[in-house]
Amino acid sequence: MTATDAPAPGQSPVRPGYRYYILAILILVYMLNFLDRQIIGILAAPLKEEFGMSDSQFGLLGGIAFASVYSTLAIPLAWLADRYSRVWIMTGALTVWSGFTALCGMAGSFTQLFLFRMGVGVGEAGGVAPAYSLVADYFPPNQRARALAGFAFGIPLGTAAGTLVGGLLADAYDWRTAFIVVGLIGVLLAPVLRLTVRDPRRGGTDAARTQAQTDAIAAAPVVGSGRAGYVAALIMLGLAAGALGLAALIRFAGLDIGNPLVFAFGGLLALVIGVSLMIARRTASAVLPKPSFWLLALGAASSSVCGYGVAGWLPLFFIRSFDLTLKQVSWYYSGIALIGGMLGIWLGGMVADKLSKKGKGAYPLTPAIAFLISAPLFIAAMNSPWLIGLVLPGGGSQVQQLTLAFLIFLLPTGLNLAWLGPVTASIQHLVPAPMRSTASALFLLFNNLLGIAVGFYYFGWMSDLLAPRFGEESLRWAIYTGMGFYVLAALLLIGASRTLKHDWVD
């Protein structure tokens, strides 16, 4: 056993087998997190038909309904996770989001479905930041990016499972059955998580440091008058986001303004944002003055506009532009998400860990390069008939077009997820160990408010905007316009590669 494996007083040593069991069950929980989050994408067609939604309305249902509470409530839950049991918090979160997913299958109106999706966001707010912190405390720094990349396998696994299981259940039964079944799976897993996962000593795998030193860092007073401005600005940003979210909820989503639940959720959202950022002020004061945090957070958020948005809309794109049925899309897109996503995430973490020996800047530089390659590959994959037509007259058969598109889609699907291991590992090293959950939640606030809320809505709004000119192909052109976010993400992460060494905390 090495020094970094030393257990806290009264704890047994962490065996390698148990360490990887922890990672496996956290991956499974994260898989359900994304399954419940992304299942709505494959159910777009039946949901739009059931409730008569436009693409813009569906974009709000998949975006702000989830992201508004998911992003903001994550901060108080992460703050609690930095002080109390991370495992208990994750267990409660898994139960809540799974229960609300099941309730989505019982929605009788668009308003009810919107509010139930907000409930899914409430639960999932407690599922990710504490898990980041647990992984960081079970794996030493030289394995951390790979371990976090392994944890991120939950994204392609969950996206693929949500697409496949949700689509097949909706095709065989109906969309309500799909929501109920996947929700109940999470409720059943929650007790297993609580009974088999231990909460390790915080910072136990970090560079040699006594517990007294670690506690002293966590308890150090906030200093520097300039930092108060950062915290105040963040609080104002949160309140503005809450107000905009409530306005969008009422104005664009077509909700019943007289429904008291609408005002209850809207008021609660604004309150949560304000309180969340106030209680996170100590971690905010430590991390917000660092340029690397802003560059990493905004870079990841820019990529997530495409990452979440494209993932949510591609199933409907395949139905409209490739003439596939719901069942066919379920198999087709789940294969792309699983194979491409798994390869991209693992390679991103592995490459960054190896290159980081030459400098910390490799962590953000690796995904920056991946994003620059992703954008043209997405466009190429969406135009497989044209590519085949360069070789075969008439563009070849549908099977040939779909096969070529599948193979090309694997590349950008993997590359656009390569940031997860390197960037989340970098965020863990911007603050001392006792602040990691809250720092991760602050990072996720930006990533998800912009990535999920804006990304999912942007493509639906742009599709409606372009529909008078392009008709059924408007979604294709909407996705084309979104590729510019990958370029912006790359530029921001290149900037982070130049500042990360100075901001790094061992």
C-alpha positions as a Python dict, from the first residue, in 0.01 Angstrom:
ca = {
    (1, 'M'): (0, 0, 0),
    (2, 'T'): (140, 342, -95),
    (3, 'A'): (121, 658, 109),
    (4, 'T'): (-164, 786, -102),
    (5, 'D'): (-366, 473, -25),
    (6, 'A'): (-339, 520, 350),
    (7, 'P'): (-681, 507, 512),
    (8, 'A'): (-819, 758, 756),
    (9, 'P'): (-797, 662, 1124),
    (10, 'G'): (-1046, 389, 1196),
    (11, 'Q'): (-1091, 298, 831),
    (12, 'S'): (-972, -14, 654),
    (13, 'P'): (-731, 17, 359),
    (14, 'V'): (-902, 57, 23),
    (15, 'R'): (-839, -257, -181),
    (16, 'P'): (-787, -207, -556),
    (17, 'G'): (-1080, -437, -631),
    (18, 'Y'): (-1314, -231, -414),
    (19, 'R'): (-1186, 92, -568),
    (20, 'Y'): (-1288, -33, -912),
    (21, 'Y'): (-1619, -162, -777),
    (22, 'I'): (-1688, 194, -658),
    (23, 'L'): (-1607, 326, -1003),
    (24, 'A'): (-1832, 65, -1165),
    (25, 'I'): (-2136, 143, -950),
    (26, 'L'): (-2083, 517, -994),
    (27, 'I'): (-2074, 460, -1370),
    (28, 'L'): (-2402, 268, -1341),
    (29, 'V'): (-2563, 554, -1146),
    (30, 'Y'): (-2432, 807, -1399),
    (31, 'M'): (-2566, 585, -1677),
    (32, 'L'): (-2914, 606, -1522),
    (33, 'N'): (-2861, 980, -1480),
    (34, 'F'): (-2813, 1020, -1854),
    (35, 'L'): (-3069, 755, -1944),
    (36, 'D'): (-3340, 948, -1760),
    (37, 'R'): (-3207, 1278, -1896),
    (38, 'Q'): (-3171, 1177, -2263),
    (39, 'I'): (-3467, 943, -2305),
    (40, 'I'): (-3676, 1242, -2404),
    (41, 'G'): (-3476, 1273, -2729),
    (42, 'I'): (-3588, 939, -2870),
    (43, 'L'): (-3945, 1011, -2759),
    (44, 'A'): (-3958, 1344, -2945),
    (45, 'A'): (-4192, 1228, -3222),
    (46, 'P'): (-4463, 1069, -3002),
    (47, 'L'): (-4443, 1350, -2744),
    (48, 'K'): (-4475, 1622, -3008),
    (49, 'E'): (-4774, 1440, -3155),
    (50, 'E'): (-4939, 1382, -2816),
    (51, 'F'): (-4915, 1742, -2697),
    (52, 'G'): (-4901, 1930, -3029),
    (53, 'M'): (-4560, 2088, -2962),
    (54, 'S'): (-4349, 2295, -3199),
    (55, 'D'): (-3975, 2225, -3218),
    (56, 'S'): (-3914, 2532, -2998),
    (57, 'Q'): (-4151, 2409, -2729),
    (58, 'F'): (-3992, 2066, -2732),
    (59, 'G'): (-3653, 2236, -2702),
    (60, 'L'): (-3770, 2409, -2384),
    (61, 'L'): (-3910, 2082, -2250),
    (62, 'G'): (-3575, 1909, -2298),
    (63, 'G'): (-3370, 2214, -2200),
    (64, 'I'): (-3477, 2473, -1947),
    (65, 'A'): (-3735, 2248, -1778),
    (66, 'F'): (-3448, 2023, -1674),
    (67, 'A'): (-3143, 2249, -1666),
    (68, 'S'): (-3288, 2538, -1465),
    (69, 'V'): (-3318, 2340, -1142),
    (70, 'Y'): (-3050, 2082, -1221),
    (71, 'S'): (-2780, 2346, -1254),
    (72, 'T'): (-2872, 2564, -959),
    (73, 'L'): (-2982, 2309, -699),
    (74, 'A'): (-2654, 2125, -760),
    (75, 'I'): (-2471, 2395, -564),
    (76, 'P'): (-2640, 2355, -223),
    (77, 'L'): (-2636, 1977, -262),
    (78, 'A'): (-2264, 1985, -347),
    (79, 'W'): (-2204, 2218, -52),
    (80, 'L'): (-2370, 1958, 171),
    (81, 'A'): (-2166, 1684, 3),
    (82, 'D'): (-1844, 1866, 97),
    (83, 'R'): (-1953, 1847, 462),
    (84, 'Y'): (-2171, 1540, 503),
    (85, 'S'): (-2216, 1197, 345),
    (86, 'R'): (-2179, 1207, -32),
    (87, 'V'): (-2324, 858, -58),
    (88, 'W'): (-2645, 950, 127),
    (89, 'I'): (-2690, 1257, -93),
    (90, 'M'): (-2640, 1055, -412),
    (91, 'T'): (-2883, 786, -288),
    (92, 'G'): (-3155, 1042, -223),
    (93, 'A'): (-3085, 1212, -556),
    (94, 'L'): (-3111, 884, -749),
    (95, 'T'): (-3444, 804, -584),
    (96, 'V'): (-3588, 1149, -659),
    (97, 'W'): (-3487, 1176, -1024),
    (98, 'S'): (-3592, 818, -1097),
    (99, 'G'): (-3928, 873, -929),
    (100, 'F'): (-3995, 1187, -1133),
    (101, 'T'): (-3894, 1006, -1452),
    (102, 'A'): (-4161, 748, -1377),
    (103, 'L'): (-4409, 1028, -1309),
    (104, 'C'): (-4339, 1170, -1658),
    (105, 'G'): (-4517, 862, -1790),
    (106, 'M'): (-4831, 971, -1605),
    (107, 'A'): (-4841, 1331, -1732),
    (108, 'G'): (-5181, 1431, -1864),
    (109, 'S'): (-5081, 1766, -2009),
    (110, 'F'): (-4780, 1957, -2140),
    (111, 'T'): (-4771, 2159, -1817),
    (112, 'Q'): (-4753, 1847, -1602),
    (113, 'L'): (-4482, 1695, -1819),
    (114, 'F'): (-4283, 2021, -1800),
    (115, 'L'): (-4302, 2025, -1420),
    (116, 'F'): (-4215, 1656, -1390),
    (117, 'R'): (-3907, 1718, -1605),
    (118, 'M'): (-3811, 1992, -1362),
    (119, 'G'): (-3847, 1731, -1089),
    (120, 'V'): (-3602, 1506, -1274),
    (121, 'G'): (-3360, 1799, -1270),
    (122, 'V'): (-3409, 1844, -894),
    (123, 'G'): (-3298, 1486, -833),
    (124, 'E'): (-3013, 1477, -1081),
    (125, 'A'): (-2868, 1792, -921),
    (126, 'G'): (-2730, 1574, -644),
    (127, 'G'): (-2589, 1300, -862),
    (128, 'V'): (-2280, 1432, -1041),
    (129, 'A'): (-2070, 1673, -831),
    (130, 'P'): (-2054, 1436, -528),
    (131, 'A'): (-1956, 1153, -762),
    (132, 'Y'): (-1669, 1359, -906),
    (133, 'S'): (-1546, 1413, -552),
    (134, 'L'): (-1575, 1044, -464),
    (135, 'V'): (-1374, 942, -770),
    (136, 'A'): (-1107, 1200, -685),
    (137, 'D'): (-1079, 1056, -332),
    (138, 'Y'): (-1054, 694, -448),
    (139, 'F'): (-794, 747, -723),
    (140, 'P'): (-454, 922, -695),
    (141, 'P'): (-374, 1225, -913),
    (142, 'N'): (-178, 1030, -1176),
    (143, 'Q'): (-485, 811, -1241),
    (144, 'R'): (-755, 1071, -1187),
    (145, 'A'): (-822, 1186, -1545),
    (146, 'R'): (-855, 825, -1659),
    (147, 'A'): (-1080, 741, -1363),
    (148, 'L'): (-1301, 1043, -1431),
    (149, 'A'): (-1305, 949, -1798),
    (150, 'G'): (-1412, 600, -1691),
    (151, 'F'): (-1687, 754, -1478),
    (152, 'A'): (-1796, 954, -1782),
    (153, 'F'): (-1864, 623, -1961),
    (154, 'G'): (-2203, 667, -1800),
    (155, 'I'): (-2281, 932, -2063),
    (156, 'P'): (-2259, 715, -2377),
    (157, 'L'): (-2395, 414, -2187),
    (158, 'G'): (-2691, 616, -2062),
    (159, 'T'): (-2750, 789, -2393),
    (160, 'A'): (-2739, 457, -2578),
    (161, 'A'): (-2959, 281, -2323),
    (162, 'G'): (-3209, 566, -2314),
    (163, 'T'): (-3227, 570, -2693),
    (164, 'L'): (-3254, 193, -2732),
    (165, 'V'): (-3472, 101, -2434),
    (166, 'G'): (-3690, 410, -2457),
    (167, 'G'): (-3741, 373, -2830),
    (168, 'L'): (-3816, 1, -2822),
    (169, 'L'): (-4059, 36, -2530),
    (170, 'A'): (-4233, 327, -2700),
    (171, 'D'): (-4256, 130, -3025),
    (172, 'A'): (-4385, -187, -2858),
    (173, 'Y'): (-4614, -19, -2603),
    (174, 'D'): (-4616, 362, -2574),
    (175, 'W'): (-4402, 653, -2453),
    (176, 'R'): (-4563, 638, -2107),
    (177, 'T'): (-4438, 284, -2050),
    (178, 'A'): (-4086, 391, -2148),
    (179, 'F'): (-4074, 663, -1881),
    (180, 'I'): (-4222, 442, -1609),
    (181, 'V'): (-3992, 143, -1669),
    (182, 'V'): (-3664, 336, -1678),
    (183, 'G'): (-3767, 536, -1372),
    (184, 'L'): (-3840, 228, -1163),
    (185, 'I'): (-3497, 82, -1247),
    (186, 'G'): (-3328, 374, -1070),
    (187, 'V'): (-3552, 346, -764),
    (188, 'L'): (-3447, -19, -727),
    (189, 'L'): (-3074, 64, -758),
    (190, 'A'): (-3075, 333, -487),
    (191, 'P'): (-3055, 92, -187),
    (192, 'V'): (-2764, -93, -349),
    (193, 'L'): (-2571, 232, -377),
    (194, 'R'): (-2630, 322, -15),
    (195, 'L'): (-2546, -22, 129),
    (196, 'T'): (-2229, -100, -68),
    (197, 'V'): (-2044, 231, -117),
    (198, 'R'): (-1830, 383, 161),
    (199, 'D'): (-1749, 754, 187),
    (200, 'P'): (-1364, 780, 185),
    (201, 'R'): (-1148, 1035, 363),
    (202, 'R'): (-1145, 1360, 167),
    (203, 'G'): (-813, 1424, -1),
    (204, 'G'): (-684, 1083, 104),
    (205, 'T'): (-522, 1012, -234),
    (206, 'D'): (-372, 1357, -285),
    (207, 'A'): (-12, 1465, -243),
    (208, 'A'): (122, 1403, 107),
    (209, 'R'): (-44, 1644, 348),
    (210, 'T'): (-157, 1600, 703),
    (211, 'Q'): (-528, 1610, 783),
    (212, 'A'): (-461, 1919, 995),
    (213, 'Q'): (-316, 2098, 693),
    (214, 'T'): (-611, 1997, 477),
    (215, 'D'): (-857, 2120, 741),
    (216, 'A'): (-665, 2446, 773),
    (217, 'I'): (-692, 2508, 400),
    (218, 'A'): (-1066, 2443, 406),
    (219, 'A'): (-1118, 2670, 706),
    (220, 'A'): (-900, 2956, 582),
    (221, 'P'): (-1085, 3289, 577),
    (222, 'V'): (-1178, 3444, 247),
    (223, 'V'): (-942, 3731, 178),
    (224, 'G'): (-906, 3991, -94),
    (225, 'S'): (-1162, 4264, -148),
    (226, 'G'): (-1174, 4196, -520),
    (227, 'R'): (-1315, 3848, -466),
    (228, 'A'): (-1635, 3982, -317),
    (229, 'G'): (-1711, 4133, -654),
    (230, 'Y'): (-1682, 3794, -822),
    (231, 'V'): (-1926, 3643, -573),
    (232, 'A'): (-2171, 3931, -608),
    (233, 'A'): (-2153, 3908, -987),
    (234, 'L'): (-2221, 3535, -973),
    (235, 'I'): (-2522, 3587, -746),
    (236, 'M'): (-2661, 3850, -983),
    (237, 'L'): (-2603, 3615, -1275),
    (238, 'G'): (-2795, 3344, -1092),
    (239, 'L'): (-3089, 3570, -1012),
    (240, 'A'): (-3099, 3693, -1372),
    (241, 'A'): (-3096, 3333, -1495),
    (242, 'G'): (-3383, 3249, -1263),
    (243, 'A'): (-3589, 3544, -1386),
    (244, 'L'): (-3519, 3459, -1750),
    (245, 'G'): (-3601, 3095, -1686),
    (246, 'L'): (-3936, 3180, -1532),
    (247, 'A'): (-4018, 3424, -1813),
    (248, 'A'): (-3933, 3162, -2076),
    (249, 'L'): (-4132, 2900, -1889),
    (250, 'I'): (-4447, 3113, -1904),
    (251, 'R'): (-4396, 3298, -2234),
    (252, 'F'): (-4265, 3031, -2467),
    (253, 'A'): (-4363, 2695, -2323),
    (254, 'G'): (-4734, 2766, -2337),
    (255, 'L'): (-4789, 2678, -1972),
    (256, 'D'): (-5107, 2764, -1790),
    (257, 'I'): (-5023, 3095, -1622),
    (258, 'G'): (-5299, 3042, -1368),
    (259, 'N'): (-5153, 2712, -1254),
    (260, 'P'): (-5014, 2772, -903),
    (261, 'L'): (-4751, 2505, -958),
    (262, 'V'): (-4593, 2720, -1228),
    (263, 'F'): (-4544, 3010, -988),
    (264, 'A'): (-4438, 2778, -707),
    (265, 'F'): (-4163, 2624, -920),
    (266, 'G'): (-4060, 2962, -1061),
    (267, 'G'): (-4037, 3125, -720),
    (268, 'L'): (-3854, 2827, -576),
    (269, 'L'): (-3607, 2839, -865),
    (270, 'A'): (-3520, 3205, -805),
    (271, 'L'): (-3485, 3141, -431),
    (272, 'V'): (-3265, 2836, -483),
    (273, 'I'): (-3033, 3025, -717),
    (274, 'G'): (-2982, 3308, -471),
    (275, 'V'): (-2935, 3086, -165),
    (276, 'S'): (-2719, 2839, -357),
    (277, 'L'): (-2466, 3098, -463),
    (278, 'M'): (-2458, 3260, -120),
    (279, 'I'): (-2367, 2936, 57),
    (280, 'A'): (-2108, 2860, -211),
    (281, 'R'): (-1935, 3196, -159),
    (282, 'R'): (-1625, 3048, 7),
    (283, 'T'): (-1552, 2810, -277),
    (284, 'A'): (-1657, 3076, -528),
    (285, 'S'): (-1407, 3316, -372),
    (286, 'A'): (-1135, 3055, -415),
    (287, 'V'): (-1211, 2951, -770),
    (288, 'L'): (-1374, 3244, -954),
    (289, 'P'): (-1067, 3472, -956),
    (290, 'K'): (-879, 3205, -1150),
    (291, 'P'): (-886, 3259, -1529),
    (292, 'S'): (-861, 2884, -1582),
    (293, 'F'): (-1201, 2826, -1421),
    (294, 'W'): (-1378, 3065, -1658),
    (295, 'L'): (-1198, 2936, -1964),
    (296, 'L'): (-1265, 2572, -1872),
    (297, 'A'): (-1628, 2632, -1772),
    (298, 'L'): (-1721, 2844, -2073),
    (299, 'G'): (-1524, 2620, -2309),
    (300, 'A'): (-1703, 2309, -2184),
    (301, 'A'): (-2037, 2495, -2192),
    (302, 'S'): (-1984, 2601, -2554),
    (303, 'S'): (-1913, 2244, -2654),
    (304, 'S'): (-2213, 2122, -2455),
    (305, 'V'): (-2446, 2347, -2654),
    (306, 'C'): (-2368, 2112, -2942),
    (307, 'G'): (-2304, 1801, -2734),
    (308, 'Y'): (-2639, 1802, -2553),
    (309, 'G'): (-2830, 1974, -2831),
    (310, 'V'): (-2719, 1747, -3114),
    (311, 'A'): (-2762, 1433, -2901),
    (312, 'G'): (-3115, 1540, -2815),
    (313, 'W'): (-3217, 1622, -3173),
    (314, 'L'): (-3034, 1361, -3382),
    (315, 'P'): (-3304, 1094, -3332),
    (316, 'L'): (-3564, 1328, -3483),
    (317, 'F'): (-3316, 1424, -3758),
    (318, 'F'): (-3277, 1058, -3855),
    (319, 'I'): (-3655, 1020, -3873),
    (320, 'R'): (-3701, 1333, -4085),
    (321, 'S'): (-3394, 1330, -4309),
    (322, 'F'): (-3295, 961, -4325),
    (323, 'D'): (-3656, 828, -4330),
    (324, 'L'): (-3600, 587, -4041),
    (325, 'T'): (-3875, 456, -3812),
    (326, 'L'): (-3866, 502, -3434),
    (327, 'K'): (-3754, 140, -3388),
    (328, 'Q'): (-3480, 173, -3651),
    (329, 'V'): (-3351, 496, -3496),
    (330, 'S'): (-3341, 329, -3154),
    (331, 'W'): (-3092, 68, -3274),
    (332, 'Y'): (-2904, 297, -3511),
    (333, 'Y'): (-2836, 593, -3284),
    (334, 'S'): (-2779, 387, -2970),
    (335, 'G'): (-2494, 211, -3154),
    (336, 'I'): (-2337, 544, -3252),
    (337, 'A'): (-2367, 683, -2899),
    (338, 'L'): (-2228, 372, -2733),
    (339, 'I'): (-1931, 291, -2955),
    (340, 'G'): (-1825, 645, -3040),
    (341, 'G'): (-1881, 782, -2692),
    (342, 'M'): (-1693, 506, -2509),
    (343, 'L'): (-1389, 533, -2735),
    (344, 'G'): (-1377, 912, -2723),
    (345, 'I'): (-1409, 946, -2347),
    (346, 'W'): (-1146, 684, -2270),
    (347, 'L'): (-897, 813, -2523),
    (348, 'G'): (-946, 1169, -2401),
    (349, 'G'): (-861, 1076, -2043),
    (350, 'M'): (-573, 846, -2136),
    (351, 'V'): (-410, 1090, -2379),
    (352, 'A'): (-443, 1381, -2136),
    (353, 'D'): (-290, 1181, -1848),
    (354, 'K'): (7, 1087, -2066),
    (355, 'L'): (60, 1432, -2216),
    (356, 'S'): (20, 1603, -1878),
    (357, 'K'): (366, 1474, -1785),
    (358, 'K'): (495, 1742, -2020),
    (359, 'G'): (269, 2012, -1874),
    (360, 'K'): (-74, 2072, -1720),
    (361, 'G'): (-184, 2256, -2034),
    (362, 'A'): (-235, 1921, -2205),
    (363, 'Y'): (-557, 1867, -2011),
    (364, 'P'): (-759, 2139, -2192),
    (365, 'L'): (-551, 2128, -2511),
    (366, 'T'): (-649, 1766, -2584),
    (367, 'P'): (-1025, 1835, -2611),
    (368, 'A'): (-962, 2166, -2791),
    (369, 'I'): (-806, 1976, -3080),
    (370, 'A'): (-1087, 1720, -3068),
    (371, 'F'): (-1352, 1992, -3106),
    (372, 'L'): (-1183, 2143, -3412),
    (373, 'I'): (-1196, 1801, -3578),
    (374, 'S'): (-1554, 1725, -3468),
    (375, 'A'): (-1738, 2006, -3649),
    (376, 'P'): (-1654, 1914, -4011),
    (377, 'L'): (-1700, 1544, -3936),
    (378, 'F'): (-2056, 1600, -3809),
    (379, 'I'): (-2140, 1785, -4129),
    (380, 'A'): (-1980, 1512, -4341),
    (381, 'A'): (-2176, 1238, -4160),
    (382, 'M'): (-2506, 1420, -4217),
    (383, 'N'): (-2430, 1433, -4590),
    (384, 'S'): (-2337, 1070, -4653),
    (385, 'P'): (-2559, 1049, -4967),
    (386, 'W'): (-2361, 1335, -5122),
    (387, 'L'): (-2029, 1174, -5026),
    (388, 'I'): (-2129, 841, -5180),
    (389, 'G'): (-2257, 1025, -5486),
    (390, 'L'): (-1902, 1141, -5552),
    (391, 'V'): (-1817, 777, -5618),
    (392, 'L'): (-2146, 606, -5708),
    (393, 'P'): (-2409, 758, -5941),
    (394, 'G'): (-2731, 845, -5761),
    (395, 'G'): (-2575, 845, -5416),
    (396, 'G'): (-2590, 469, -5363),
    (397, 'S'): (-2854, 273, -5172),
    (398, 'Q'): (-3002, 371, -4837),
    (399, 'V'): (-2806, 92, -4669),
    (400, 'Q'): (-2481, 228, -4809),
    (401, 'Q'): (-2570, 581, -4702),
    (402, 'L'): (-2662, 473, -4349),
    (403, 'T'): (-2349, 259, -4316),
    (404, 'L'): (-2120, 543, -4419),
    (405, 'A'): (-2304, 789, -4196),
    (406, 'F'): (-2275, 547, -3901),
    (407, 'L'): (-1900, 508, -3944),
    (408, 'I'): (-1839, 882, -3977),
    (409, 'F'): (-2072, 971, -3688),
    (410, 'L'): (-1863, 750, -3457),
    (411, 'L'): (-1568, 991, -3487),
    (412, 'P'): (-1727, 1324, -3384),
    (413, 'T'): (-1948, 1150, -3128),
    (414, 'G'): (-1632, 1028, -2956),
    (415, 'L'): (-1428, 1344, -3007),
    (416, 'N'): (-1698, 1573, -2869),
    (417, 'L'): (-1692, 1378, -2541),
    (418, 'A'): (-1314, 1370, -2508),
    (419, 'W'): (-1323, 1676, -2280),
    (420, 'L'): (-1496, 1503, -1990),
    (421, 'G'): (-1197, 1334, -1825),
    (422, 'P'): (-937, 1610, -1879),
    (423, 'V'): (-1158, 1909, -1798),
    (424, 'T'): (-1328, 1761, -1492),
    (425, 'A'): (-989, 1651, -1359),
    (426, 'S'): (-861, 2006, -1409),
    (427, 'I'): (-1157, 2150, -1214),
    (428, 'Q'): (-1076, 1915, -924),
    (429, 'H'): (-728, 2070, -907),
    (430, 'L'): (-836, 2434, -895),
    (431, 'V'): (-933, 2404, -525),
    (432, 'P'): (-826, 2202, -218),
    (433, 'A'): (-992, 1863, -166),
    (434, 'P'): (-1260, 1981, 84),
    (435, 'M'): (-1402, 2219, -179),
    (436, 'R'): (-1415, 1985, -476),
    (437, 'S'): (-1786, 1899, -478),
    (438, 'T'): (-1886, 2264, -463),
    (439, 'A'): (-1628, 2367, -726),
    (440, 'S'): (-1764, 2095, -954),
    (441, 'A'): (-2118, 2224, -898),
    (442, 'L'): (-2012, 2579, -988),
    (443, 'F'): (-1853, 2441, -1305),
    (444, 'L'): (-2168, 2243, -1383),
    (445, 'L'): (-2381, 2554, -1327),
    (446, 'F'): (-2224, 2719, -1631),
    (447, 'N'): (-2189, 2401, -1832),
    (448, 'N'): (-2549, 2296, -1790),
    (449, 'L'): (-2729, 2631, -1793),
    (450, 'L'): (-2562, 2707, -2126),
    (451, 'G'): (-2516, 2352, -2253),
    (452, 'I'): (-2849, 2189, -2178),
    (453, 'A'): (-3086, 2484, -2152),
    (454, 'V'): (-2945, 2681, -2445),
    (455, 'G'): (-2830, 2384, -2654),
    (456, 'F'): (-3152, 2187, -2650),
    (457, 'Y'): (-3364, 2496, -2711),
    (458, 'Y'): (-3132, 2654, -2970),
    (459, 'F'): (-3166, 2375, -3225),
    (460, 'G'): (-3544, 2360, -3186),
    (461, 'W'): (-3577, 2738, -3215),
    (462, 'M'): (-3345, 2751, -3516),
    (463, 'S'): (-3534, 2464, -3679),
    (464, 'D'): (-3864, 2653, -3647),
    (465, 'L'): (-3695, 2970, -3776),
    (466, 'L'): (-3561, 2792, -4085),
    (467, 'A'): (-3871, 2579, -4149),
    (468, 'P'): (-4041, 2824, -4393),
    (469, 'R'): (-3739, 2795, -4623),
    (470, 'F'): (-3616, 2438, -4571),
    (471, 'G'): (-3929, 2252, -4459),
    (472, 'E'): (-3855, 1907, -4314),
    (473, 'E'): (-3483, 1970, -4365),
    (474, 'S'): (-3483, 2272, -4131),
    (475, 'L'): (-3341, 2062, -3847),
    (476, 'R'): (-3044, 1967, -4064),
    (477, 'W'): (-2961, 2334, -4126),
    (478, 'A'): (-3016, 2416, -3760),
    (479, 'I'): (-2750, 2160, -3666),
    (480, 'Y'): (-2512, 2307, -3924),
    (481, 'T'): (-2533, 2649, -3759),
    (482, 'G'): (-2454, 2502, -3418),
    (483, 'M'): (-2114, 2371, -3525),
    (484, 'G'): (-1967, 2716, -3461),
    (485, 'F'): (-1994, 2648, -3088),
    (486, 'Y'): (-1725, 2380, -3123),
    (487, 'V'): (-1486, 2637, -3267),
    (488, 'L'): (-1559, 2875, -2980),
    (489, 'A'): (-1505, 2591, -2730),
    (490, 'A'): (-1167, 2509, -2883),
    (491, 'L'): (-1048, 2870, -2860),
    (492, 'L'): (-1149, 2897, -2494),
    (493, 'L'): (-977, 2571, -2399),
    (494, 'I'): (-660, 2673, -2582),
    (495, 'G'): (-666, 2979, -2358),
    (496, 'A'): (-706, 2755, -2052),
    (497, 'S'): (-400, 2554, -2156),
    (498, 'R'): (-192, 2870, -2104),
    (499, 'T'): (-322, 2953, -1754),
    (500, 'L'): (-380, 2614, -1592),
    (501, 'K'): (-26, 2561, -1460),
    (502, 'H'): (-45, 2881, -1256),
    (503, 'D'): (-390, 2801, -1112),
    (504, 'W'): (-325, 2432, -1033),
    (505, 'V'): (-361, 2306, -672),
    (506, 'D'): (-195, 1972, -586),
}
